[in-house]
Amino acid sequence: MRRAFTGHGASRGSALGHARVRLPFLFEVSEQHIAEADVATELARLHAAIQDVRAELHAARERLHGALAHEVGEFLDLHALLLDDPELLQGLDALIRDSRYSADYALRLQRDRLAAVFAAMDDDYFRSRSEDVDQVIGRLHAALHRGEPHAGGVAGEILVTDTVAPAELVQLQSQGVLAIVTTGGSMLSHAAILARSLHIPLVVGAGEVLQHVNDGDVLVVDGARGRVVVSPDASDLRGYRTRRRDEQHERRQLHRLRREPTRTLDGVDIRLYANAESRDDVAEAHALGAAGLGLYRTEYLFLQGSAAPDEDTQFRAYRDAVLGMTGRTVTIRTLDLGADKADRAGLTLPREPNPALGCRGVRLSLARGDIFAIQMRALLRASGYGPLRILVPMVATRDEMLQVAALLRSTREALRAEGHHVADEVPLGAMIEVPAAALALPALADTVDFVSIGTNDLVQYMLAADRNNDALEDLHSPLHPAVLRVLRDVIRTGRARGLPVAVCGEMAGDPAFVPLLLALGLEEFSLHPATLLEVRQAIRACDLGALRRRAGALMRARDRAGIDRWMRQASTAA
Ligand code: PEP
Ligand code: MG
């Protein structure tokens, strides 16, 4: 019987296919005992599953590159740590050996015990980690049943489940999942952001769907509107075919834009730079006609091995980014790590109560001169191969920029004395992401050659809303009058002093924000290549003069609703 469900469209795209239902692990397991004689086999089954999951996490980590490594890597690392927790492992063994529970039920009991421990913690961060426990236990449960009918991949199917973890999405994509429907989740969760960059259609919050869909049911999913139809009728199928045609047409149109200029309707050229971390990102940015790289994050390089990369390793990576962009400007950001991640790069730092407000970014680089000196040498050596700019993260004071500039000068002299070729011009820029730097830009301006606004952190610090806390995702939004004011002022100040100003946070990669950013005066965007063509298309549909004339109305908006209204009017007027 036909049934329709409505959730939220979290990632665009349509799909037609069979459902693969994955019930929450807890629904599936009830108390089961095993015979004394089966204990050894059950233990061996569990240990094999643990090995499988370990290998699976390791393989997933190896496959990650670029922005995905940044987004997903930390989840995978956390899951690998949880999996190796001796308390978890010994507890499972004891439940099977001493209490003669089945491996499935032992998993369930351990899950409940750990979830209770996390739930009782004072720290919100740890409390929210019980979700990760569920995901690790869920993986173990799946590994126990691999090989049984209905286990295995989701190739060519639509996954229907309660929630999907960011770390799983890459795997599901490589298995060939058509679309995903979840009963939980939100549009701004990490998983939703990732699904959009992987182009997997995703509907979240589809209420009752799990109670009414069975394995093998035929579904139509509309990821833009958040609609799911079970057992579609002729009119649903017609609608699906029309949407698919439109989507394919849109993709072809976008593809054509690879070689078109990023020019507004009234003839103003806007520069679109790409954010990149890996060779693949660089190649994609080049192929899509990016003006250059606006943000090359170097953390990925540091987080790959167990020790900080040496000068030659860094030099080769930076040089290859410069060569890959064949003469277009490449902006490389110095290390942006804090105490929360530094240990994974082989740096031992004192534990901090609040790493987001701790010794991170340029503070860490200046505190660890040994590491910074190597990075500066590698960067300046790469500058001999093409136009390279250096971008400094988390700048709060003028003095920080003066110290970095002094290091740049002394390193250049030392390298030249050693016979290296170093460019005469290596522009030095500051990320504007600490509110103090944004407000005091006039005082910083003579210490920088360009600035790039990191809206991800700027919004987090302006609104005191942790960017990694899903519960605050509505608050962590640039659509606040204070944020718009700061953006406008930074762009104005930069322009008045002849400094190029870009936005390189996620905001710059969302086509919906294009009219707003243009109205605020922005002429340089830096964004992940995944949405570069969509943003180019949105810019080409804008009349810059008309938008700037409406900037006053935008600045008068008093709340999110007012800003949303302005955005709706701007997009219909375009
Ligand atoms: C930002 O903060 O907006 C930014 C681009 O840097 P990251 O996301 O790497 O902190
Ligand atoms: Mg930042």
Coordinates of C-alpha atoms and ligand atoms in Angstrom, one line a residue:
M1 CA 0.0 0.0 0.0
R2 CA 1.3 3.5 -0.9
R3 CA 2.4 5.6 2.0
A4 CA 4.2 8.9 2.1
F5 CA 6.4 10.4 4.8
T6 CA 7.8 13.9 5.1
G7 CA 11.0 14.8 6.9
H8 CA 13.6 17.4 6.1
G9 CA 15.5 17.5 2.9
A10 CA 19.1 17.4 4.2
S11 CA 20.9 16.6 0.9
R12 CA 19.5 17.1 -2.6
G13 CA 19.0 14.4 -5.2
S14 CA 16.3 11.8 -6.0
A15 CA 16.4 8.0 -5.8
L16 CA 14.2 5.1 -6.7
G17 CA 15.1 1.7 -5.3
H18 CA 14.6 -1.1 -2.8
A19 CA 14.7 -0.3 0.9
R20 CA 17.4 -1.8 3.2
V21 CA 16.1 -1.4 6.7
R22 CA 18.6 -1.2 9.6
L23 CA 16.8 -1.2 12.9
P24 CA 18.5 0.4 15.8
F25 CA 20.7 -2.2 17.4
L26 CA 18.8 -2.0 20.6
F27 CA 15.5 -3.1 19.0
E28 CA 17.0 -6.3 17.8
V29 CA 18.7 -7.9 20.8
S30 CA 17.0 -9.7 23.6
E31 CA 18.4 -11.8 26.5
Q32 CA 20.0 -15.0 25.1
H33 CA 22.1 -17.6 26.9
I34 CA 24.5 -20.1 25.4
A35 CA 25.5 -23.6 26.6
E36 CA 28.8 -24.1 28.5
A37 CA 30.1 -26.1 25.5
D38 CA 29.6 -23.1 23.2
V39 CA 31.5 -20.5 25.2
A40 CA 34.8 -20.9 23.3
T41 CA 33.1 -20.7 19.9
E42 CA 31.1 -17.6 21.0
L43 CA 34.3 -15.9 22.3
A44 CA 36.1 -16.7 19.0
R45 CA 33.1 -15.2 17.1
L46 CA 33.3 -12.1 19.1
H47 CA 37.1 -11.7 18.8
A48 CA 36.8 -12.2 15.0
A49 CA 34.2 -9.5 14.9
I50 CA 36.4 -7.1 16.9
Q51 CA 39.3 -7.8 14.5
D52 CA 37.0 -7.1 11.5
V53 CA 35.9 -3.8 12.9
R54 CA 39.4 -2.8 13.7
A55 CA 40.4 -3.5 10.1
E56 CA 37.3 -1.7 8.8
L57 CA 38.1 1.5 10.8
H58 CA 41.7 1.4 9.7
A59 CA 40.7 0.9 6.1
A60 CA 38.2 3.8 6.3
R61 CA 40.9 6.0 7.8
E62 CA 43.3 5.2 5.0
R63 CA 40.7 6.0 2.3
L64 CA 40.0 9.5 3.7
H65 CA 41.6 12.4 2.1
G66 CA 41.0 16.1 1.8
A67 CA 38.2 17.8 3.7
L68 CA 36.8 14.4 4.6
A69 CA 39.9 13.5 6.6
H70 CA 39.3 16.7 8.6
E71 CA 35.6 16.1 9.1
V72 CA 35.5 12.4 9.6
G73 CA 38.9 11.4 10.8
E74 CA 38.4 12.4 14.4
F75 CA 35.2 10.2 14.6
L76 CA 37.1 7.2 13.3
D77 CA 40.0 7.8 15.6
L78 CA 37.6 8.0 18.6
H79 CA 35.9 4.9 17.5
A80 CA 39.2 3.0 17.2
L81 CA 40.1 4.2 20.7
L82 CA 36.7 3.0 22.1
L83 CA 37.1 -0.3 20.4
D84 CA 40.5 -0.9 22.1
D85 CA 39.2 0.0 25.6
P86 CA 40.3 -2.9 27.8
E87 CA 37.3 -2.4 30.1
L88 CA 35.0 -2.9 27.1
L89 CA 36.8 -5.9 25.9
Q90 CA 37.4 -7.7 29.2
G91 CA 33.8 -6.9 30.2
L92 CA 32.5 -8.6 27.0
D93 CA 34.6 -11.7 27.6
A94 CA 33.5 -12.0 31.2
L95 CA 29.8 -11.7 30.2
I96 CA 30.2 -14.6 27.7
R97 CA 32.5 -16.8 29.8
D98 CA 31.1 -16.3 33.3
S99 CA 27.4 -15.4 32.7
R100 CA 27.1 -17.4 29.5
Y101 CA 25.4 -14.7 27.5
S102 CA 25.4 -14.7 23.7
A103 CA 27.9 -12.3 22.2
D104 CA 25.0 -10.1 21.0
Y105 CA 23.5 -9.8 24.4
A106 CA 26.9 -9.2 26.0
L107 CA 27.3 -6.3 23.5
R108 CA 23.9 -4.9 24.5
L109 CA 24.7 -5.1 28.3
Q110 CA 28.1 -3.5 27.8
R111 CA 26.5 -0.8 25.7
D112 CA 24.0 0.0 28.4
R113 CA 26.7 0.1 31.0
L114 CA 29.0 2.4 29.1
A115 CA 26.0 4.6 28.0
A116 CA 25.2 5.0 31.7
V117 CA 28.8 5.9 32.6
F118 CA 28.9 8.6 29.8
A119 CA 25.4 9.9 30.8
A120 CA 26.5 10.5 34.4
M121 CA 29.5 12.6 33.3
D122 CA 29.5 16.3 34.2
D123 CA 31.1 17.3 30.9
D124 CA 28.6 17.8 28.0
Y125 CA 31.2 16.7 25.5
F126 CA 31.6 13.4 27.1
R127 CA 27.9 13.0 27.7
S128 CA 27.3 13.4 24.0
R129 CA 30.0 10.7 23.3
S130 CA 27.5 8.0 24.2
E131 CA 26.4 8.2 20.6
D132 CA 29.9 7.1 19.6
V133 CA 29.6 4.1 21.9
D134 CA 26.4 3.1 20.1
Q135 CA 28.1 3.4 16.8
V136 CA 31.0 1.2 17.8
I137 CA 28.8 -1.4 19.3
G138 CA 26.5 -1.2 16.2
R139 CA 29.6 -1.9 14.0
L140 CA 30.5 -4.9 16.2
H141 CA 27.0 -6.2 16.0
A142 CA 27.0 -5.9 12.2
A143 CA 30.3 -7.7 12.1
L144 CA 29.0 -10.6 14.2
H145 CA 26.3 -11.1 11.6
R146 CA 28.2 -10.6 8.4
G147 CA 27.7 -13.4 6.0
E148 CA 24.2 -14.0 7.1
P149 CA 21.3 -13.4 4.7
H150 CA 20.4 -9.7 4.6
A151 CA 23.8 -8.7 6.0
G152 CA 26.4 -7.0 3.9
G153 CA 26.4 -3.8 1.8
V154 CA 23.7 -1.6 0.5
A155 CA 24.8 -1.5 -3.2
G156 CA 22.0 0.1 -5.2
E157 CA 19.7 0.3 -2.2
I158 CA 18.1 3.0 -0.1
L159 CA 19.2 2.7 3.6
V160 CA 16.4 3.4 6.1
T161 CA 17.6 3.7 9.6
D162 CA 17.4 5.7 12.8
T163 CA 20.6 7.6 12.5
V164 CA 23.7 7.6 10.4
A165 CA 27.2 8.4 11.6
P166 CA 29.5 10.7 9.6
A167 CA 32.2 8.0 9.7
E168 CA 29.8 5.6 8.0
L169 CA 28.9 7.8 5.1
V170 CA 32.1 7.3 3.2
Q171 CA 31.8 3.6 3.5
L172 CA 28.1 3.6 2.4
Q173 CA 29.0 5.7 -0.6
S174 CA 31.8 3.4 -1.7
Q175 CA 29.3 0.5 -1.3
G176 CA 27.0 2.3 -3.7
V177 CA 24.1 3.4 -1.5
L178 CA 21.4 5.3 -3.5
A179 CA 20.0 7.4 -0.8
I180 CA 19.6 7.5 3.0
V181 CA 16.4 8.1 5.1
T182 CA 16.7 8.5 8.8
T183 CA 14.1 9.0 11.5
G184 CA 16.5 11.2 13.6
G185 CA 19.2 13.7 12.7
S186 CA 19.1 17.3 11.7
M187 CA 19.9 19.4 8.6
L188 CA 23.0 20.9 10.1
S189 CA 24.5 17.8 11.7
H190 CA 28.0 16.7 10.6
A191 CA 26.4 13.7 8.8
A192 CA 24.1 16.1 6.8
I193 CA 27.0 18.4 5.8
L194 CA 29.0 15.4 4.7
A195 CA 26.2 13.9 2.8
R196 CA 25.9 17.1 0.8
S197 CA 29.6 17.2 0.0
L198 CA 29.4 13.5 -1.0
H199 CA 26.2 14.1 -3.1
I200 CA 24.3 11.4 -1.3
P201 CA 20.5 12.2 -1.2
L202 CA 19.5 12.3 2.5
V203 CA 16.2 12.8 4.2
V204 CA 16.3 13.3 8.0
G205 CA 13.6 13.4 10.6
A206 CA 11.3 11.1 8.6
G207 CA 9.2 10.3 11.8
E208 CA 7.5 6.9 11.6
V209 CA 9.2 5.6 8.6
L210 CA 10.9 2.7 10.3
Q211 CA 7.6 1.2 11.5
H212 CA 6.2 1.1 8.0
V213 CA 9.0 0.1 5.7
N214 CA 10.3 -3.4 5.2
D215 CA 13.4 -4.8 3.5
G216 CA 12.8 -4.8 -0.3
D217 CA 9.9 -2.3 -0.3
V218 CA 10.2 0.0 -3.3
L219 CA 10.9 3.7 -2.3
V220 CA 11.1 7.0 -4.0
V221 CA 13.2 9.5 -2.1
D222 CA 13.3 13.3 -2.8
G223 CA 16.3 14.6 -0.9
A224 CA 15.5 18.3 -1.8
R225 CA 11.9 18.3 -0.4
G226 CA 12.5 15.7 2.3
R227 CA 9.8 13.3 0.9
V228 CA 9.8 9.5 1.0
V229 CA 7.1 7.4 -0.7
V230 CA 6.8 3.6 0.0
S231 CA 5.2 1.6 -2.9
P232 CA 4.9 4.6 -5.2
D233 CA 2.0 4.9 -7.7
A234 CA 2.2 6.0 -11.3
S235 CA 2.0 9.7 -10.5
D236 CA 4.9 9.3 -7.9
L237 CA 7.0 7.6 -10.6
R238 CA 6.2 10.3 -13.1
G239 CA 7.3 12.9 -10.6
Y240 CA 10.5 11.0 -9.9
R241 CA 11.4 10.8 -13.6
T242 CA 10.7 14.5 -14.1
R243 CA 12.9 15.4 -11.1
R244 CA 15.7 13.1 -12.3
R245 CA 15.6 14.8 -15.7
D246 CA 15.7 18.2 -14.1
E247 CA 18.6 17.2 -11.8
Q248 CA 20.6 15.8 -14.7
H249 CA 19.9 18.9 -16.7
E250 CA 21.1 21.0 -13.8
R251 CA 24.3 18.9 -13.5
R252 CA 25.1 19.4 -17.2
Q253 CA 24.5 23.1 -16.9
L254 CA 26.8 23.3 -13.9
H255 CA 29.4 21.3 -15.7
R256 CA 29.4 23.9 -18.5
L257 CA 30.2 26.5 -16.0
R258 CA 33.7 25.1 -15.5
R259 CA 35.1 27.3 -18.1
E260 CA 32.9 30.3 -17.6
P261 CA 33.9 33.5 -15.7
T262 CA 32.6 34.1 -12.2
R263 CA 30.9 37.4 -13.3
T264 CA 27.7 39.0 -11.9
L265 CA 24.9 40.0 -14.2
D266 CA 26.2 43.6 -14.2
G267 CA 29.6 42.6 -15.2
V268 CA 31.7 42.5 -12.0
D269 CA 34.2 39.7 -11.7
I270 CA 34.2 37.9 -8.3
R271 CA 37.2 35.7 -7.4
L272 CA 36.4 32.1 -6.4
Y273 CA 39.3 30.4 -4.6
A274 CA 39.2 26.8 -3.4
N275 CA 39.7 25.3 0.1
A276 CA 42.0 22.2 -0.2
E277 CA 43.9 19.8 1.9
S278 CA 45.0 17.1 -0.5
R279 CA 46.3 16.4 -4.0
D280 CA 42.8 15.4 -5.2
D281 CA 41.3 18.7 -3.9
V282 CA 44.0 20.6 -5.7
A283 CA 43.4 18.8 -9.0
E284 CA 39.6 19.3 -8.6
A285 CA 40.1 23.0 -7.8
H286 CA 42.2 23.4 -10.9
A287 CA 39.8 21.6 -13.2
L288 CA 36.8 23.7 -12.0
G289 CA 38.6 26.9 -12.8
A290 CA 39.2 28.1 -9.3
A291 CA 41.1 31.4 -9.2
G292 CA 43.7 29.7 -6.9
L293 CA 43.7 28.1 -3.5
G294 CA 42.3 30.4 -0.8
L295 CA 42.9 28.0 2.1
Y296 CA 45.2 25.0 2.1
R297 CA 44.8 23.5 5.6
T298 CA 48.1 21.9 6.7
E299 CA 46.7 20.0 9.7
Y300 CA 46.0 17.0 7.5
L301 CA 49.7 16.6 6.8
F302 CA 50.4 16.7 10.5
L303 CA 47.7 14.3 11.4
Q304 CA 48.6 11.6 9.0
G305 CA 51.6 10.1 10.8
S306 CA 52.5 9.6 14.4
A307 CA 55.1 12.4 14.4
A308 CA 55.2 15.9 12.9
P309 CA 56.2 15.8 9.2
D310 CA 59.9 16.9 8.6
E311 CA 60.9 19.8 6.4
D312 CA 61.2 17.9 3.2
T313 CA 57.9 16.2 3.5
Q314 CA 56.2 19.5 4.1
F315 CA 58.1 21.2 1.3
R316 CA 57.1 18.6 -1.2
A317 CA 53.4 18.9 -0.2
Y318 CA 53.4 22.7 -0.5
R319 CA 55.5 22.7 -3.7
D320 CA 53.1 20.2 -5.3
A321 CA 50.1 22.3 -4.4
V322 CA 51.8 25.3 -6.0
L323 CA 52.8 23.3 -9.1
G324 CA 49.3 21.8 -9.3
M325 CA 47.7 25.2 -9.6
T326 CA 50.0 26.2 -12.5
G327 CA 50.6 29.8 -11.7
R328 CA 47.4 30.6 -9.8
T329 CA 47.9 31.9 -6.3
V330 CA 48.1 29.3 -3.5
T331 CA 47.3 30.3 0.0
I332 CA 48.7 27.9 2.6
R333 CA 47.6 28.2 6.2
T334 CA 50.2 27.6 9.0
L335 CA 49.4 24.8 11.4
D336 CA 46.0 25.2 13.1
L337 CA 46.0 22.6 15.9
G338 CA 45.1 22.8 19.5
A339 CA 45.6 20.6 22.6
D340 CA 42.6 18.6 21.5
K341 CA 44.3 17.2 18.5
A342 CA 48.0 18.0 18.8
D343 CA 48.9 14.6 20.4
R344 CA 47.8 12.9 17.2
A345 CA 50.5 14.9 15.4
G346 CA 53.1 13.7 17.8
L347 CA 53.1 16.9 19.9
T348 CA 52.7 16.5 23.6
L349 CA 50.9 19.5 25.1
P350 CA 49.5 20.1 28.5
R351 CA 45.8 19.1 28.8
E352 CA 43.6 22.2 28.6
P353 CA 40.2 22.6 30.2
N354 CA 38.9 24.3 27.1
P355 CA 41.0 23.7 24.0
A356 CA 38.8 25.9 21.8
L357 CA 40.0 28.9 23.9
G358 CA 43.4 27.5 24.5
C359 CA 46.9 27.4 23.0
R360 CA 45.9 26.8 19.4
G361 CA 46.7 28.1 15.9
V362 CA 49.3 30.8 15.9
R363 CA 49.6 30.6 19.7
L364 CA 50.8 27.1 19.4
S365 CA 53.1 27.9 16.5
L366 CA 54.7 30.7 18.5
A367 CA 55.0 28.6 21.6
R368 CA 56.6 25.7 19.7
G369 CA 59.2 27.7 17.7
D370 CA 60.9 24.4 16.7
I371 CA 57.9 23.2 14.7
F372 CA 57.0 26.6 13.3
A373 CA 60.6 27.2 12.1
I374 CA 60.4 24.0 10.0
Q375 CA 57.1 24.9 8.6
M376 CA 58.2 28.4 7.6
R377 CA 61.3 26.9 5.9
A378 CA 59.2 24.5 3.9
L379 CA 56.7 27.2 2.9
L380 CA 59.4 29.6 1.8
R381 CA 61.2 26.9 -0.2
A382 CA 57.9 26.1 -2.0
S383 CA 57.5 29.8 -2.8
G384 CA 60.3 29.4 -5.3
Y385 CA 57.9 27.3 -7.5
G386 CA 55.1 29.8 -8.0
P387 CA 52.9 32.4 -6.3
L388 CA 52.4 31.4 -2.6
R389 CA 50.8 33.3 0.2
I390 CA 51.0 32.4 3.9
L391 CA 47.9 32.6 6.1
V392 CA 48.1 32.7 9.9
P393 CA 45.2 31.2 11.9
M394 CA 43.6 32.4 15.2
V395 CA 45.3 35.7 15.2
A396 CA 44.2 37.9 18.1
T397 CA 46.9 40.5 18.4
R398 CA 49.1 42.7 16.3
D399 CA 52.1 41.4 18.2
E400 CA 51.4 37.8 16.9
M401 CA 51.6 39.0 13.3
L402 CA 54.8 41.0 14.0
Q403 CA 56.4 37.9 15.4
V404 CA 55.4 35.8 12.4
A405 CA 56.6 38.5 9.9
A406 CA 60.0 38.6 11.8
L407 CA 60.3 34.8 11.5
L408 CA 59.4 35.0 7.7
R409 CA 62.2 37.6 7.2
S410 CA 64.9 35.8 9.1
T411 CA 64.0 32.4 7.5
R412 CA 64.1 33.9 4.0
E413 CA 67.6 35.3 4.7
A414 CA 68.8 32.0 6.1
L415 CA 67.4 30.0 3.1
R416 CA 69.0 32.3 0.6
A417 CA 72.3 32.1 2.4
E418 CA 72.0 28.3 2.0
G419 CA 71.5 28.7 -1.7
H420 CA 67.7 28.2 -1.9
H421 CA 65.5 30.2 -4.3
V422 CA 62.8 32.0 -2.3
A423 CA 60.3 34.4 -3.9
D424 CA 60.7 38.1 -3.3
E425 CA 57.0 38.4 -2.6
V426 CA 55.4 36.1 -0.1
P427 CA 52.3 37.9 1.1
L428 CA 51.4 37.3 4.7
G429 CA 47.8 37.2 5.8
A430 CA 45.7 36.8 8.9
M431 CA 42.6 34.7 9.4
I432 CA 39.9 36.9 10.9
E433 CA 38.1 34.5 13.2
V434 CA 38.8 35.8 16.7
P435 CA 36.3 38.7 17.3
A436 CA 39.1 40.9 18.8
A437 CA 41.0 40.7 15.5
A438 CA 37.9 41.6 13.5
L439 CA 37.1 44.6 15.7
A440 CA 40.7 45.8 15.8
L441 CA 41.4 45.3 12.1
P442 CA 42.4 48.9 11.6
A443 CA 45.2 48.4 14.2
L444 CA 46.3 45.1 12.5
A445 CA 46.1 46.3 8.9
D446 CA 49.7 47.4 8.5
T447 CA 51.0 44.0 9.6
V448 CA 49.2 42.0 6.9
D449 CA 49.0 41.9 3.1
F450 CA 45.5 40.2 3.0
V451 CA 42.9 38.8 5.3
S452 CA 40.5 35.8 5.2
I453 CA 37.5 35.6 7.4
G454 CA 37.0 32.2 9.1
T455 CA 33.3 32.4 9.7
N456 CA 33.2 28.9 11.3
D457 CA 35.2 30.1 14.3
L458 CA 34.2 33.7 14.1
V459 CA 30.5 32.7 14.6
Q460 CA 31.5 30.2 17.4
Y461 CA 33.4 32.9 19.3
M462 CA 30.9 35.7 18.7
L463 CA 27.9 33.8 19.8
A464 CA 29.7 31.7 22.4
A465 CA 28.3 28.6 20.6
D466 CA 30.5 25.6 20.2
R467 CA 30.7 24.7 16.5
N468 CA 30.9 21.0 17.3
N469 CA 27.8 20.9 19.5
D470 CA 24.9 19.7 17.5
A471 CA 22.5 20.9 20.1
L472 CA 23.5 24.5 19.4
E473 CA 23.4 24.3 15.6
D474 CA 20.6 26.8 15.3
L475 CA 22.6 29.3 17.3
H476 CA 25.8 28.6 15.5
S477 CA 24.7 30.6 12.4
P478 CA 26.2 33.6 10.6
L479 CA 22.6 34.9 10.2
H480 CA 22.9 37.2 13.3
P481 CA 22.9 41.0 13.0
A482 CA 26.2 41.1 15.0
V483 CA 27.9 38.7 12.7
L484 CA 26.7 40.6 9.6
R485 CA 27.9 43.9 11.1
V486 CA 31.4 42.5 11.7
L487 CA 31.5 41.0 8.2
R488 CA 30.6 44.3 6.6
D489 CA 33.1 46.2 8.7
V490 CA 36.0 43.8 8.1
I491 CA 35.3 43.9 4.3
R492 CA 35.0 47.7 4.4
T493 CA 38.1 48.2 6.5
G494 CA 40.1 45.9 4.2
R495 CA 38.9 47.6 1.1
A496 CA 39.7 51.1 2.5
R497 CA 43.3 49.9 3.1
G498 CA 43.8 48.1 -0.1
L499 CA 43.8 44.7 1.5
P500 CA 42.2 41.7 -0.3
V501 CA 39.4 40.2 1.9
A502 CA 38.0 36.7 1.4
V503 CA 35.6 34.6 3.4
C504 CA 36.9 31.0 3.7
G505 CA 34.4 29.4 6.3
E506 CA 31.6 27.1 5.2
M507 CA 29.4 30.1 4.7
A508 CA 31.3 30.9 1.5
G509 CA 30.4 27.5 0.0
D510 CA 26.7 27.8 0.4
P511 CA 25.0 29.2 -2.7
A512 CA 22.1 30.5 -0.5
F513 CA 24.5 33.0 1.2
V514 CA 25.8 34.4 -2.1
P515 CA 23.5 37.4 -2.4
L516 CA 24.0 38.3 1.3
L517 CA 27.8 38.2 1.0
L518 CA 27.8 40.2 -2.2
A519 CA 25.6 42.8 -0.6
L520 CA 28.1 43.1 2.3
G521 CA 30.8 43.9 -0.3
L522 CA 32.6 40.6 -0.5
E523 CA 34.5 40.0 -3.8
E524 CA 36.6 36.9 -2.8
F525 CA 35.2 33.6 -1.8
S526 CA 37.1 30.5 -0.8
L527 CA 35.2 27.2 -0.6
H528 CA 35.4 23.5 -1.0
P529 CA 35.5 22.4 -4.6
A530 CA 32.3 20.3 -4.1
T531 CA 30.1 23.4 -4.3
L532 CA 32.3 25.7 -6.4
L533 CA 30.2 25.5 -9.5
E534 CA 26.9 26.0 -7.7
V535 CA 28.3 29.2 -6.0
R536 CA 29.6 30.4 -9.4
Q537 CA 26.1 29.8 -10.8
A538 CA 24.5 31.8 -8.0
I539 CA 27.0 34.7 -8.4
R540 CA 26.2 34.8 -12.2
A541 CA 22.5 35.2 -11.4
C542 CA 23.1 38.3 -9.1
D543 CA 22.9 41.9 -10.0
L544 CA 25.7 43.3 -7.7
G545 CA 24.6 46.9 -8.0
A546 CA 21.0 46.1 -7.0
L547 CA 22.2 43.9 -4.0
R548 CA 24.5 46.7 -2.7
R549 CA 21.6 49.1 -2.8
R550 CA 19.7 46.8 -0.6
A551 CA 22.5 46.4 1.9
G552 CA 21.0 49.0 4.2
A553 CA 17.8 47.0 4.6
L554 CA 19.9 43.9 5.4
M555 CA 21.8 45.7 8.1
R556 CA 18.5 46.9 9.6
A557 CA 17.3 43.3 10.1
R558 CA 17.0 42.7 13.8
D559 CA 16.9 39.0 14.0
R560 CA 17.2 35.7 12.1
A561 CA 13.7 36.0 10.7
G562 CA 14.4 39.4 9.3
I563 CA 17.6 38.3 7.7
D564 CA 15.8 35.2 6.2
R565 CA 13.2 37.5 4.8
W566 CA 15.8 39.7 3.2
M567 CA 17.5 36.6 1.7
R568 CA 14.2 35.3 0.3
Q569 CA 13.5 38.7 -1.3
A570 CA 17.0 38.9 -2.7
S571 CA 16.7 35.5 -4.3
T572 CA 13.4 36.2 -5.9
A573 CA 14.5 39.6 -7.1
A574 CA 17.7 38.1 -8.8
Ligands
PEP1 C1 37.0 28.9 9.9 O1 37.2 28.9 11.1 O2 36.0 29.4 9.3 C2 38.0 28.2 9.0 C3 37.9 28.3 7.7 O3 38.9 27.5 9.6 P1 38.7 26.0 10.2 O4 37.3 25.6 9.8 O5 39.8 25.2 9.7 O6 38.8 26.3 11.7
MG2 MG 39.1 28.4 12.0

